[in-house]
Amino acid sequence: MALPGTDTLLAALCRDALVPHAVLRSRTKPPVGGTGDETADAYLAGIFGMICAMEGETGDRAKQARFVERAIEVQEDWIEKLQQQGRRGLIDLPAQRTSSLSLGRLQTWRDELRATEPDLLGQDVIEGRRASA
């Protein structure tokens, strides 16, 4: 079971960037691939791409943090739905694993984007960084 919004997110990302997804991924180094879950990695790549697309906009870090916060809300709602299904005997372990992995990474990104501690200010704290040209 794919995460909600995965296909839509990737389609929007490609549309907004006016480039195919493969080209966009070559321009960024998304902090994905380490979860061991292909669906979570695809979802996180889409989220990361949208974060990168917001760079340079006025108030970009606040916009990025709000965007990630909304993605967290979606994941929390999805996890609740999976738990309700589990109580009815419909257990989907792969979807639960994917959602948990995605949620954990998103929470880390949110915390990094909201960082206000002096030792974090000015750092590129999200693990993936734009590839230098």
Tab-separated table of C-alpha atoms in Angstrom:
chain	number	residue	atom	x	y	z
A	1	MET	CA	0.000	0.000	0.000
A	2	ALA	CA	1.537	3.308	-1.078
A	3	LEU	CA	1.580	6.290	1.190
A	4	PRO	CA	-1.208	8.782	0.522
A	5	GLY	CA	-0.160	11.507	-1.853
A	6	THR	CA	3.051	9.888	-3.087
A	7	ASP	CA	2.111	9.894	-6.775
A	8	THR	CA	0.448	13.305	-6.531
A	9	LEU	CA	3.456	14.820	-4.778
A	10	LEU	CA	5.915	13.511	-7.341
A	11	ALA	CA	3.706	14.665	-10.228
A	12	ALA	CA	3.383	18.151	-8.720
A	13	LEU	CA	7.111	18.278	-8.124
A	14	CYS	CA	7.880	17.485	-11.754
A	15	ARG	CA	5.258	19.953	-12.985
A	16	ASP	CA	6.446	22.806	-10.769
A	17	ALA	CA	10.095	22.242	-11.621
A	18	LEU	CA	9.303	21.893	-15.347
A	19	VAL	CA	11.689	18.971	-15.543
A	20	PRO	CA	11.318	15.191	-15.380
A	21	HIS	CA	11.719	13.700	-11.932
A	22	ALA	CA	14.981	11.976	-12.908
A	23	VAL	CA	16.519	15.316	-13.923
A	24	LEU	CA	15.352	17.000	-10.728
A	25	ARG	CA	16.840	14.225	-8.617
A	26	SER	CA	20.161	14.672	-10.406
A	27	ARG	CA	20.166	18.325	-9.272
A	28	THR	CA	19.624	17.513	-5.632
A	29	LYS	CA	20.971	15.010	-3.181
A	30	PRO	CA	17.844	13.968	-1.337
A	31	PRO	CA	18.469	12.507	2.103
A	32	VAL	CA	16.694	9.330	1.144
A	33	GLY	CA	17.664	5.812	0.305
A	34	GLY	CA	18.762	4.936	3.782
A	35	THR	CA	15.402	3.832	5.125
A	36	GLY	CA	15.495	0.469	3.381
A	37	ASP	CA	11.910	1.070	2.254
A	38	GLU	CA	11.390	2.000	-1.396
A	39	THR	CA	7.973	3.591	-0.843
A	40	ALA	CA	9.195	5.695	2.080
A	41	ASP	CA	12.228	6.765	0.052
A	42	ALA	CA	10.046	7.826	-2.905
A	43	TYR	CA	7.722	9.769	-0.614
A	44	LEU	CA	10.612	11.462	1.187
A	45	ALA	CA	12.279	12.320	-2.144
A	46	GLY	CA	9.106	14.136	-3.172
A	47	ILE	CA	8.917	16.015	0.109
A	48	PHE	CA	12.605	16.916	-0.082
A	49	GLY	CA	12.197	18.119	-3.658
A	50	MET	CA	9.388	20.422	-2.599
A	51	ILE	CA	11.551	21.755	0.232
A	52	CYS	CA	14.317	22.491	-2.294
A	53	ALA	CA	11.821	24.202	-4.624
A	54	MET	CA	10.998	26.655	-1.817
A	55	GLU	CA	14.617	27.723	-1.326
A	56	GLY	CA	15.256	31.365	-2.059
A	57	GLU	CA	11.647	32.431	-1.474
A	58	THR	CA	10.884	35.049	1.144
A	59	GLY	CA	10.479	33.292	4.470
A	60	ASP	CA	11.582	30.023	2.896
A	61	ARG	CA	12.510	28.227	6.123
A	62	ALA	CA	9.139	29.023	7.692
A	63	LYS	CA	7.349	27.865	4.523
A	64	GLN	CA	9.444	24.717	4.444
A	65	ALA	CA	8.688	23.993	8.101
A	66	ARG	CA	4.935	24.499	7.535
A	67	PHE	CA	5.045	22.211	4.502
A	68	VAL	CA	6.820	19.494	6.473
A	69	GLU	CA	4.385	19.990	9.377
A	70	ARG	CA	1.483	19.333	6.996
A	71	ALA	CA	3.224	16.192	5.707
A	72	ILE	CA	3.591	15.068	9.337
A	73	GLU	CA	-0.133	15.602	9.915
A	74	VAL	CA	-0.907	13.482	6.847
A	75	GLN	CA	1.365	10.704	8.126
A	76	GLU	CA	-0.146	10.829	11.617
A	77	ASP	CA	-3.658	10.587	10.130
A	78	TRP	CA	-2.524	7.682	7.948
A	79	ILE	CA	-0.975	5.869	10.915
A	80	GLU	CA	-4.216	6.331	12.875
A	81	LYS	CA	-6.158	4.839	9.957
A	82	LEU	CA	-3.782	1.863	9.850
A	83	GLN	CA	-4.210	1.369	13.607
A	84	GLN	CA	-7.992	1.409	13.238
A	85	GLN	CA	-7.734	-1.193	10.484
A	86	GLY	CA	-5.489	-3.262	12.753
A	87	ARG	CA	-8.123	-3.240	15.482
A	88	ARG	CA	-10.533	-4.695	12.920
A	89	GLY	CA	-8.014	-7.410	12.063
A	90	LEU	CA	-6.667	-5.843	8.861
A	91	ILE	CA	-2.975	-5.551	9.647
A	92	ASP	CA	-0.708	-4.101	6.953
A	93	LEU	CA	2.807	-4.345	8.363
A	94	PRO	CA	4.589	-2.939	5.274
A	95	ALA	CA	2.377	0.171	5.289
A	96	GLN	CA	2.877	0.607	9.034
A	97	ARG	CA	6.639	0.341	8.607
A	98	THR	CA	6.671	2.782	5.682
A	99	SER	CA	4.555	5.303	7.561
A	100	SER	CA	6.665	5.074	10.701
A	101	LEU	CA	9.915	5.510	8.780
A	102	SER	CA	8.513	8.488	6.888
A	103	LEU	CA	7.090	10.094	10.012
A	104	GLY	CA	10.372	9.818	11.885
A	105	ARG	CA	12.356	11.432	9.078
A	106	LEU	CA	9.769	14.196	8.622
A	107	GLN	CA	9.835	15.015	12.335
A	108	THR	CA	13.619	15.310	12.202
A	109	TRP	CA	13.419	17.641	9.199
A	110	ARG	CA	10.779	19.782	10.908
A	111	ASP	CA	12.933	20.132	14.008
A	112	GLU	CA	15.952	21.054	11.900
A	113	LEU	CA	14.004	23.620	9.880
A	114	ARG	CA	12.677	25.208	13.058
A	115	ALA	CA	16.059	25.203	14.794
A	116	THR	CA	16.699	28.464	16.580
A	117	GLU	CA	19.656	27.422	18.670
A	118	PRO	CA	22.764	29.515	17.888
A	119	ASP	CA	24.836	26.434	17.103
A	120	LEU	CA	22.374	25.394	14.368
A	121	LEU	CA	21.671	28.780	12.784
A	122	GLY	CA	23.217	29.221	9.365
A	123	GLN	CA	23.933	25.526	8.949
A	124	ASP	CA	22.556	23.416	6.171
A	125	VAL	CA	21.017	21.099	8.703
A	126	ILE	CA	18.894	18.982	6.404
A	127	GLU	CA	21.015	15.966	5.507
A	128	GLY	CA	20.564	16.255	1.746
A	129	ARG	CA	21.972	19.291	0.080
A	130	ARG	CA	21.752	20.778	-3.364
A	131	ALA	CA	24.481	19.357	-5.524
A	132	SER	CA	27.097	21.956	-6.285
A	133	ALA	CA	27.207	22.797	-9.949
